[in-house]
Coordinates of C-alpha atoms in Angstrom, one line a residue:
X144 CA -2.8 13.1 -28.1
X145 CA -0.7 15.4 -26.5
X146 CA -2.3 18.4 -26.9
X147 CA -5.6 16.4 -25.3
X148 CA -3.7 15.2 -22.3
X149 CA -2.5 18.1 -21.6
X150 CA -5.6 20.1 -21.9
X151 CA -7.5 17.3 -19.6
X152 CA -5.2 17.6 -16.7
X153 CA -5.2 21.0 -16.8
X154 CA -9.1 21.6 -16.7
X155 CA -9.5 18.9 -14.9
X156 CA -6.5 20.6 -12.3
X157 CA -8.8 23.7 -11.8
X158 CA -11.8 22.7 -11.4
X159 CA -10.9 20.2 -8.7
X160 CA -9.1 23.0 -7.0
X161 CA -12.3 25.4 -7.2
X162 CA -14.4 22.9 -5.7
X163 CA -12.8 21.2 -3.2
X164 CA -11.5 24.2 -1.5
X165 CA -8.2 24.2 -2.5
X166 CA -8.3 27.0 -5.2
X167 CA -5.5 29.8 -4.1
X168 CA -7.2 32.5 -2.3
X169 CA -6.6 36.6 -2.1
X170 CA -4.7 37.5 1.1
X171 CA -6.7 39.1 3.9
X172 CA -7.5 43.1 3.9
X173 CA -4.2 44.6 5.2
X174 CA -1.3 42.0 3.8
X175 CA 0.4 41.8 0.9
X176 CA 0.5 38.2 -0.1
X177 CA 1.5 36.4 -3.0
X178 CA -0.7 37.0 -5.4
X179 CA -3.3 34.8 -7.0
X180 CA -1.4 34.7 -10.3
X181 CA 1.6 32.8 -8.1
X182 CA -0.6 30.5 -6.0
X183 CA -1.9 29.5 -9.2
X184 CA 1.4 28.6 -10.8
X185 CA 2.3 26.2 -7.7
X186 CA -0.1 23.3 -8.8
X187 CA 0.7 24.7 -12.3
X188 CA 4.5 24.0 -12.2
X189 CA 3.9 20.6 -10.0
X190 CA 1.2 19.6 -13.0
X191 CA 4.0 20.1 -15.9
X192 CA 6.7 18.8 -13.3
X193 CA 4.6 15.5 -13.4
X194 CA 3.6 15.3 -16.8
X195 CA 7.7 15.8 -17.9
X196 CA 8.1 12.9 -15.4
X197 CA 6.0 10.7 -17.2
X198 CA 7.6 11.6 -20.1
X199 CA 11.2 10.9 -18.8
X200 CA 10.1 7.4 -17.5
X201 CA 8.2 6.7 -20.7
X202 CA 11.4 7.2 -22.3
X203 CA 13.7 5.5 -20.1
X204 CA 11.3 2.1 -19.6
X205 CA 11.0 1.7 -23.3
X206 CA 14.9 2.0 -23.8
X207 CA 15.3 -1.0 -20.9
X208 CA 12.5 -3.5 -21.9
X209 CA 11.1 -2.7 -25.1
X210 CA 13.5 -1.6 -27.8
X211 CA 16.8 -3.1 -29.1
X212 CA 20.0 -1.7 -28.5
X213 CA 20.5 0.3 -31.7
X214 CA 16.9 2.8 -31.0
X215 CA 18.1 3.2 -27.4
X216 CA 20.0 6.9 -28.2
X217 CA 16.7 8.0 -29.9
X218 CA 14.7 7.4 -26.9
X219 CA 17.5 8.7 -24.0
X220 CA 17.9 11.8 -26.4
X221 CA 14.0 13.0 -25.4
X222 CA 13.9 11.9 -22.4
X223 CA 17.3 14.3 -21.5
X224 CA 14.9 17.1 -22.8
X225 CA 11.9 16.4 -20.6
X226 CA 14.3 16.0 -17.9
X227 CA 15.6 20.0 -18.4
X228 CA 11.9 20.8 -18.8
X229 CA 11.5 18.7 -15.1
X230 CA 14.4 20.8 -14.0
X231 CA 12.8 24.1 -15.3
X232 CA 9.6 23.4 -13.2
X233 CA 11.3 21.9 -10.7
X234 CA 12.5 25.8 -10.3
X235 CA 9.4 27.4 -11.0
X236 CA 8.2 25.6 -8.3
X237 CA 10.5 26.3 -5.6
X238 CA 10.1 29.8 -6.2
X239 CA 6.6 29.9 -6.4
X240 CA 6.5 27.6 -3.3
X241 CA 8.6 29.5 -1.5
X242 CA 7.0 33.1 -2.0
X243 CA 2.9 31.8 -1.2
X244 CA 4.5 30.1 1.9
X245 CA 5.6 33.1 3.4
X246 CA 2.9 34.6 1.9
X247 CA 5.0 37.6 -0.2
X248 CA 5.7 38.7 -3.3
X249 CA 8.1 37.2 -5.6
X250 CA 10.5 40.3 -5.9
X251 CA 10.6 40.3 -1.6
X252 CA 12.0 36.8 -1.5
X253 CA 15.8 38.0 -2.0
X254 CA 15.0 39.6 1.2
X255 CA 14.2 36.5 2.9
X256 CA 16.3 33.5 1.5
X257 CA 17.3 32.4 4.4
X258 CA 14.2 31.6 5.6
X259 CA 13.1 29.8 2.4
X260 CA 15.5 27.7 2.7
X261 CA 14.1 26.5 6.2
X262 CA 11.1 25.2 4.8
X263 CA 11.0 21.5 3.9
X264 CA 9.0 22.2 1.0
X265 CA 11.7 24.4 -0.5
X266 CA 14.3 21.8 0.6
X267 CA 12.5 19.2 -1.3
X268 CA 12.3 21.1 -4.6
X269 CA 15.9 21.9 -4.4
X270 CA 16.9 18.4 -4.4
X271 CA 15.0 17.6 -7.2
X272 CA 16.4 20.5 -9.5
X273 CA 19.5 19.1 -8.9
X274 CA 18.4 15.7 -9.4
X275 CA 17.3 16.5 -12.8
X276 CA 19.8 18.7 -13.7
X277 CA 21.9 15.6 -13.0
X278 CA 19.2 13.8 -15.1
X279 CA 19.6 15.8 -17.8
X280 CA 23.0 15.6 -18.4
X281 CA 23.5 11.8 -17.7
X282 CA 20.4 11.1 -20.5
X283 CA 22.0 13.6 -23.0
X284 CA 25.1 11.0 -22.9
X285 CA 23.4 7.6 -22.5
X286 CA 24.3 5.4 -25.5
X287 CA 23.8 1.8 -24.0
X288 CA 20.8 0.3 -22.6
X289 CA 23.5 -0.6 -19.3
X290 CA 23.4 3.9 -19.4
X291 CA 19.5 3.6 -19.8
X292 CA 19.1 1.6 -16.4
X293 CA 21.3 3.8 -15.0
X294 CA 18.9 6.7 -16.1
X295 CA 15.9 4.6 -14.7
X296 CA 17.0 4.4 -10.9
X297 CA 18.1 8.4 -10.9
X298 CA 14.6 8.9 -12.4
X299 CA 12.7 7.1 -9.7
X300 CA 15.3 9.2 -6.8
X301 CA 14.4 12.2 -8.7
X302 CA 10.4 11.4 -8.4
X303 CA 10.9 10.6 -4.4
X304 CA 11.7 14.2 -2.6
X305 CA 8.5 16.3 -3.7
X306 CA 6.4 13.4 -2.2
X307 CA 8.4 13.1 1.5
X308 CA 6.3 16.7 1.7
X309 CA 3.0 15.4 1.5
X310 CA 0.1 15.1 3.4
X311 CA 1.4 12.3 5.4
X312 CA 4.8 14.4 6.2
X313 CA 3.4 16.9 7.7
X314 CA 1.6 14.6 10.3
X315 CA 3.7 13.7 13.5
X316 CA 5.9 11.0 12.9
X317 CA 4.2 7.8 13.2
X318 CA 3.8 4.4 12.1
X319 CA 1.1 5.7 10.2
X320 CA 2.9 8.8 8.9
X321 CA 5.4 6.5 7.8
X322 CA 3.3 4.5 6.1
X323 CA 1.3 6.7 4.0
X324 CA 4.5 8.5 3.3
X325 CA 5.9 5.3 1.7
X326 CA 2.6 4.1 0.2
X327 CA 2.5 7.4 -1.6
X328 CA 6.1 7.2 -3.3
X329 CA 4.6 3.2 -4.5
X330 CA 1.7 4.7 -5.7
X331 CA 3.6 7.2 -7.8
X332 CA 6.3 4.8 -8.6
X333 CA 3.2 2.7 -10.4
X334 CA 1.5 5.3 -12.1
X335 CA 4.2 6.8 -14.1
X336 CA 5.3 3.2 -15.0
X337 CA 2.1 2.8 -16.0
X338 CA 1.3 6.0 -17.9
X339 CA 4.8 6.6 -19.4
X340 CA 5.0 2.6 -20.3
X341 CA 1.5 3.5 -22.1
X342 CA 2.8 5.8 -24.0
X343 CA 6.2 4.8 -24.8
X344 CA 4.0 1.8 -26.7
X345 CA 3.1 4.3 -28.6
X346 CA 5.7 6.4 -29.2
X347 CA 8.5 4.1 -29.4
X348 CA 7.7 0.3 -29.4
X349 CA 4.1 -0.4 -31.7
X350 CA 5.0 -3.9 -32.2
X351 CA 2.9 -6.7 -30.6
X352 CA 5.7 -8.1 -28.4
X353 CA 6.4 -4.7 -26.8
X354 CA 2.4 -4.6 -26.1
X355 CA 1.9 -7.8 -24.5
X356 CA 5.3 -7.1 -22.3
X357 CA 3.7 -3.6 -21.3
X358 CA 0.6 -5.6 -20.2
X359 CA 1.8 -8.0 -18.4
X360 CA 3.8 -5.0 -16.7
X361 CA 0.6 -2.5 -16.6
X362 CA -1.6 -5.3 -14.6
X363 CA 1.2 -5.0 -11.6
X364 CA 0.9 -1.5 -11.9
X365 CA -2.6 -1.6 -11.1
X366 CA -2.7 -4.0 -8.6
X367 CA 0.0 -2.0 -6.5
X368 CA -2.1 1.7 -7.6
X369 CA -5.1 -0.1 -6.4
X370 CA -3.7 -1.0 -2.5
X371 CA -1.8 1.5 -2.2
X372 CA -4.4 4.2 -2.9
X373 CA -6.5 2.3 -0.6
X374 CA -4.7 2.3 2.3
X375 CA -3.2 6.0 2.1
X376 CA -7.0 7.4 1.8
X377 CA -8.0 4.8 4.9
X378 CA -5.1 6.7 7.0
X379 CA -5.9 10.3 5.7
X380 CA -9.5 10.3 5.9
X381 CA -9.4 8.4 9.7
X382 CA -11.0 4.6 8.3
X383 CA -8.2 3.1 10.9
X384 CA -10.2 5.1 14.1
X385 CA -13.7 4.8 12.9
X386 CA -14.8 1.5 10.8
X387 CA -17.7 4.6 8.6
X388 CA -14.8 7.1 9.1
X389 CA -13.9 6.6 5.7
X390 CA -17.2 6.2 3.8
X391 CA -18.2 9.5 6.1
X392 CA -15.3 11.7 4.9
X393 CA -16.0 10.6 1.2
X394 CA -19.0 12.9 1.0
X395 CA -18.6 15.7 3.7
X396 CA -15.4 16.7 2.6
X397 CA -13.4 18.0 -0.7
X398 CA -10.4 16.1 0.2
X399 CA -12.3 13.0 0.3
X400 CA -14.4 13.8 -3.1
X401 CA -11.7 14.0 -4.7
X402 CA -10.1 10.8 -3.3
X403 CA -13.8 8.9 -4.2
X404 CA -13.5 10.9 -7.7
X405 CA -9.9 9.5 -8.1
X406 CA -11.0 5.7 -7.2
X407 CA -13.7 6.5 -10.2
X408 CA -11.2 7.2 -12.5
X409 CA -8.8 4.5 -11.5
X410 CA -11.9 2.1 -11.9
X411 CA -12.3 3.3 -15.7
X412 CA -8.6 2.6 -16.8
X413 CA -9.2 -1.0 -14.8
X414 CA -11.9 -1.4 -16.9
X415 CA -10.2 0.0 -20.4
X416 CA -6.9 -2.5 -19.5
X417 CA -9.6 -4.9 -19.3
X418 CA -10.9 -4.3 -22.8
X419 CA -7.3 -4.1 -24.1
X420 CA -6.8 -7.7 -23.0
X421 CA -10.1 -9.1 -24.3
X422 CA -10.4 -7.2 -27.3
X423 CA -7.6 -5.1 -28.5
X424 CA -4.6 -7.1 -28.1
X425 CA -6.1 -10.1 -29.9
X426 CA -7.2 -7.9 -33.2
X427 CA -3.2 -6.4 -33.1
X428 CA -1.9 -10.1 -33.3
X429 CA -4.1 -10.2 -36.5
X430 CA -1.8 -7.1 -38.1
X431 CA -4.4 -4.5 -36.9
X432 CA -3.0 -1.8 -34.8
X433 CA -5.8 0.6 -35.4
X434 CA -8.6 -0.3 -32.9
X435 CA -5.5 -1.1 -29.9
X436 CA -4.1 2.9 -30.9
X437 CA -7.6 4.3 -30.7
X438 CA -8.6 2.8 -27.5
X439 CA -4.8 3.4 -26.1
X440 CA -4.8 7.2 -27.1
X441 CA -8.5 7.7 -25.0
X442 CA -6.9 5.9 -22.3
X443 CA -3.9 8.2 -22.1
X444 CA -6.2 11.4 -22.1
X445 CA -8.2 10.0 -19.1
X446 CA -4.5 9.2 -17.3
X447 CA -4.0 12.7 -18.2
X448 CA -6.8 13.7 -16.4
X449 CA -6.4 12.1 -13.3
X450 CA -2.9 13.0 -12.8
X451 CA -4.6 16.7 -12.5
X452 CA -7.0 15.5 -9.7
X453 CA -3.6 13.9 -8.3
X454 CA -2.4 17.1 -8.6
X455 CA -5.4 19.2 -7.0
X456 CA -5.8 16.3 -4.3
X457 CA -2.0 16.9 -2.7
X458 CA -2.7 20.9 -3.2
X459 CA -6.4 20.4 -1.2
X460 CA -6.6 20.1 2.5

């Protein structure tokens, strides 16, 4: 299952990329650049940055609703690993976000730290290494599902700086800058409860009450995924100025096919959550777990997937 997901996002990383015109490009005749190998590795660390994320909150979530007290060290115990595995990328990031900003090699940037660390970008990354690092060590201790919740709300602090860098930063500041920025830390908020409760179920908690508890909390995380992609593609691809604006940018641009691709894919896990409640979930009450874990483990590899067109949309312009 792993192995699948990760494999998904990452194909399904680059060939959004390629497509909609936000593949990494070699510098102009005459300057040095980064390097293609670098401007690659910048939606590459952001993609393994998300995925340890998920696992983190996975972790985390299942440790505060769905296990008793005594499995709470087991599942704290991973989660401090994927958050030094955040931190790592975290890193990776910064550096490799720092070097195809100012557009030079990576053995250069000693040269120019102090302008790296003008950029907002950089600034952003930093405060989430440390976030993590923080993460880490508080997880690695965490023996009490009290310690657990504590976990959860540096988790969700730790997901929030990348994201104040966005598309809807870099616009001026206003009400609607504001706006998408904060619908956009929602919208992530939802999808990694949603994806890391997912799998938590079935990593961690495979009993019928944990199930039903992670629908009943997967249904709000749709609903809020649902508006609040809605509304931060409506400001990006100009639906508030002109009534087709948004329709029009769907098929003329690669920002907005990947956006329309997205809603695609959000409509298929609607529709799989939807099968899980009609078909799934009444065969586990019976005692059989089999056709709920089948359906469950496709679901995570298409969640998989579209967390690397998440990826290649905030990397497209």
């Amino acid at each position: 299952m792993v192995a699948g997901g990760i494999a998904a996002g990452v194909v399904v990383l680059v060939v959004a990329l390629v497509l909609a015109g936000g593949a990494p490009e070699r510098a102009p005749e005459g300057l040095l650049g980064a390097g293609l190998p670098l401007g690659w590795s910048v939606p590459g660390f952001r993609l393994l940055a998300d995925g340890a994320a998920i696992w983190v909150a996975s972790a985390v979530l299942t440790a505060v609703l769905l296990l008793p007290a005594s499995d709470v060290v087991r599942a704290c115990q991973d989660a401090a690993i994927a958050a030094g595995v955040w931190a790592v990328a975290s890193i990776g990031g910064l550096i490799a976000s720092a070097a195809v900003i100012l557009g030079i090699p990576v053995s250069y940037l000693a040269d120019h730290a102090s302008m790296a660390g003008e950029l907002i970008q950089v600034r952003a990354l930093a405060i989430s290494v440390v976030l993590t690092a923080v993460l880490a060590v508080v997880l690695s201790g965490v023996r009490t599902v009290r310690g657990a919740r504590i976990a959860l709300g540096l988790t969700a602090l730790a997901l929030i700086p990348p994201l104040l860098t966005g598309h809807g930063a870099i616009e001026r500041a206003t009400i609607w800058s504001v706006t998408a920025t904060t619908s956009l830390v929602l919208h992530v908020f939802a999808a990694t409860a949603w994806i890391g409760g997912l799998f938590a179920v079935l990593r961690y908690a495979r009993t019928r009450a944990a199930v039903e508890r992670f629908s009943t909390l997967a249904l709000a995380c749709a609903i809020t995924i649902g508006l609040t992609g809605l509304l931060t593609a409506e400001i990006h691809l100009g639906g508030r100025d002109d009534g087709w604006g948004l329709i029009t940018q769907w098929v003329t641009t690669g920002y907005g096919a990947l956006v329309f691709a997205k809603a695609i894919a959000f409509a298929a896990l609607v529709f799989v959550g939807w099968r899980h409640r009609q078909s799934t979930l009444p065969t586990l009450a019976t005692g059989n777990p089999a056709a709920f874990r089948r359906l469950a483990v496709g679901e995570l590899i298409l969640m998989a997937a579209t967390v690397g067109l998440a990826v290649a949309l905030s990397r497209t312009p």
